[in-house]
């Protein structure tokens, strides 16, 4: 299909484009951006984009699609539909599936299901260790060759420092990107809430900031020693931002991301024991939230991720400490990121970069940009329509969102994947 | 910044509907409990009479965690108010067969329960249950995780008031495991609402919450300094069952550093009272000489626990009845107005 979107505000941080112009798509690829149509181009369909924005399809470095695993909590088909309704067209799924993505067979299964769904790019992340047990290395190179975009331990970081060092050394030899979640399980001590004023008052088992920073310090030292390319996922403390900034200054090959909810919620949100606010790492202090926002602005934090974890209601209908941690968040990644613009934390270009080209660049991909020849993955966004999140109307199979009832400005009107509309809110 | 829990334990008139935590309650809520408890005790004999206030009400004691003392005093309190009492042995209940907590509760609710007295190992469990039961069912928290044990705190306040006349302006020291104690969190909140002059806690850093300032307390590492000039000494036990890592070298060393001995008690005011929510571990946190000494009011606490728990249940059901009657009256008024029109 050949498509023209006319008179639309095209925003692409990768190419530093922000202009009202026309956008041309041919055979699933981006053909051109500009007032003049390429020579000989005749559109099958023309969309009037007046008053709307056209942005690259978002790249989410961490979202669970619940497959393979429990059909009850979602599937690649259901969750990619939720993703595109939130403007996300590239999704990296961590290996904590059931079974764990530690073999080529599981990687290929995920890819096959994603092709069948044909809604978004699904890029599997393989496990660093077999069964995510932190003991034996998986066949790391084989996983890479099978299509794993990176390897990680999801929420089960390797506790044995020698095993981690070996994994890093092996990954460095094979040019494999490691996505690290820094967490010391001894210091975490089965905690469920940030070690702060709220946990002190409520008597919730505490997770100190040092559970993250002590592990991060170790991990950074081992990165320096092995030279592995490391991406630190879901950093949550002020001290972590400082440590990553320092590592970058020293020239270490590191990047990092933050979960969108950490930029808007704090430990105070768990005051009434609502398990929808139970996440890992836990919601931190106001000071941490402020530092994470500063880190984003300063470029220390490269990307914002959803850390989507769809859960069925039974997993949340439990006392706080017994509930499963996690938020269904594909549908709120873009709204929460744009809220940072409204709150003056980032400008629009910076905000979009954190969810489009920056995460793509970390993976070494061309996704998340509107460059000519790229897969035509983009969204048409209406900045004037306000909406209120109703968890009962979420597209994800998991409706575990603590943002229920939040009002957001602007909404995705349509999402295109490989030139085809895969989501349409209102006919455009 | 949201500083307090949305108070789901109060009804639309601002009166107790559930009793989940001391936090967020007002001075008058606490004094009402203390005054009603006082009224249940015969001044001449010290006995607690049997009343028929809760005749026809079904109260289920749901103890998801073992307890003897609290369960027994609740049961006695319920029976003294003439309620129908059911104790549920959760160890053999359906939750062990995979039924969820809510399914269990909803089934019990269908058996026409009017009140659940709940003990659970998770902080916030009583709040969770209160949010999900039918509107006519009341919840009394009999201890949840490390969060709250409000009836225990109130019986402690009752005991202090009995001996000191008032809580206002008193200096109170709490020695021991603050971090893992639901009782201490509730005591601190009650003392604070009732305007104690100073609340001190004494113990090593490993037994303190990470942010004691959030509780409005002064932390002392040194027992003698912490006990200096206090009116009330509350000794709490080491919550070994809730300690997940090595927090102390040994019970012996703890006793040597923090154990409440006669010599240390001498730093408090001469008329200071010594309390302990029990069960006491002699030679670990308290010396027998002190536990059984003249200043000890430990056994009184247990007796007062019955009156205080009776008061809490009586007030909750009275508030519910009052609200219902007001609503009925309002409905009658509307009907009368419509008829006269």
Short mmCIF file of C-alpha atoms in Angstrom, two decimals, chain A residues 201-202 270-273, chain B residues 2-30 33 126-128 130-131 139 141 147-148 150 189 193 316 319:
data_model
loop_
_atom_site.label_atom_id
_atom_site.label_comp_id
_atom_site.label_asym_id
_atom_site.label_seq_id
_atom_site.Cartn_x
_atom_site.Cartn_y
_atom_site.Cartn_z
CA UNK A 201 5.74 3.43 59.44
CA UNK A 202 3.88 0.56 57.83
CA UNK A 270 2.10 2.39 48.93
CA UNK A 271 0.65 4.11 52.01
CA UNK A 272 -2.66 2.29 51.78
CA UNK A 273 -1.10 -1.09 50.97
CA UNK B 2 0.31 12.05 50.86
CA UNK B 3 1.27 11.48 54.48
CA UNK B 4 -1.48 9.35 55.86
CA UNK B 5 -3.36 6.24 54.91
CA UNK B 6 -6.82 6.97 53.50
CA UNK B 7 -8.82 6.21 56.57
CA UNK B 8 -11.01 3.33 55.56
CA UNK B 9 -11.55 2.44 59.20
CA UNK B 10 -13.89 5.39 59.81
CA UNK B 11 -17.49 5.58 58.66
CA UNK B 12 -19.05 8.58 56.96
CA UNK B 13 -19.64 10.18 60.36
CA UNK B 14 -15.94 9.90 61.17
CA UNK B 15 -16.52 7.13 63.72
CA UNK B 16 -14.87 3.74 63.99
CA UNK B 17 -16.17 1.22 61.48
CA UNK B 18 -13.18 -1.09 61.61
CA UNK B 19 -10.20 -1.02 63.94
CA UNK B 20 -7.14 -1.57 61.75
CA UNK B 21 -4.49 0.78 63.05
CA UNK B 22 -4.01 3.65 65.46
CA UNK B 23 -2.54 5.80 62.70
CA UNK B 24 -4.97 8.40 61.43
CA UNK B 25 -7.24 8.25 64.50
CA UNK B 26 -7.94 11.30 66.61
CA UNK B 27 -7.55 11.92 70.32
CA UNK B 28 -11.28 11.47 70.91
CA UNK B 29 -11.33 8.06 69.19
CA UNK B 30 -8.71 6.79 71.61
CA UNK B 33 -12.07 3.42 73.76
CA UNK B 126 -6.27 -6.29 57.80
CA UNK B 127 -6.54 -3.28 55.47
CA UNK B 128 -6.75 -5.63 52.50
CA UNK B 130 -11.42 -4.50 55.18
CA UNK B 131 -11.37 -3.25 51.60
CA UNK B 139 -12.73 -5.91 60.84
CA UNK B 141 -6.93 -6.11 63.46
CA UNK B 147 2.46 -3.13 60.92
CA UNK B 148 -0.06 -2.76 63.71
CA UNK B 150 -3.96 -1.58 67.81
CA UNK B 189 1.18 6.17 67.37
CA UNK B 193 -1.89 11.02 69.59
CA UNK B 316 -17.87 -0.42 66.40
CA UNK B 319 -21.52 3.20 65.59
#
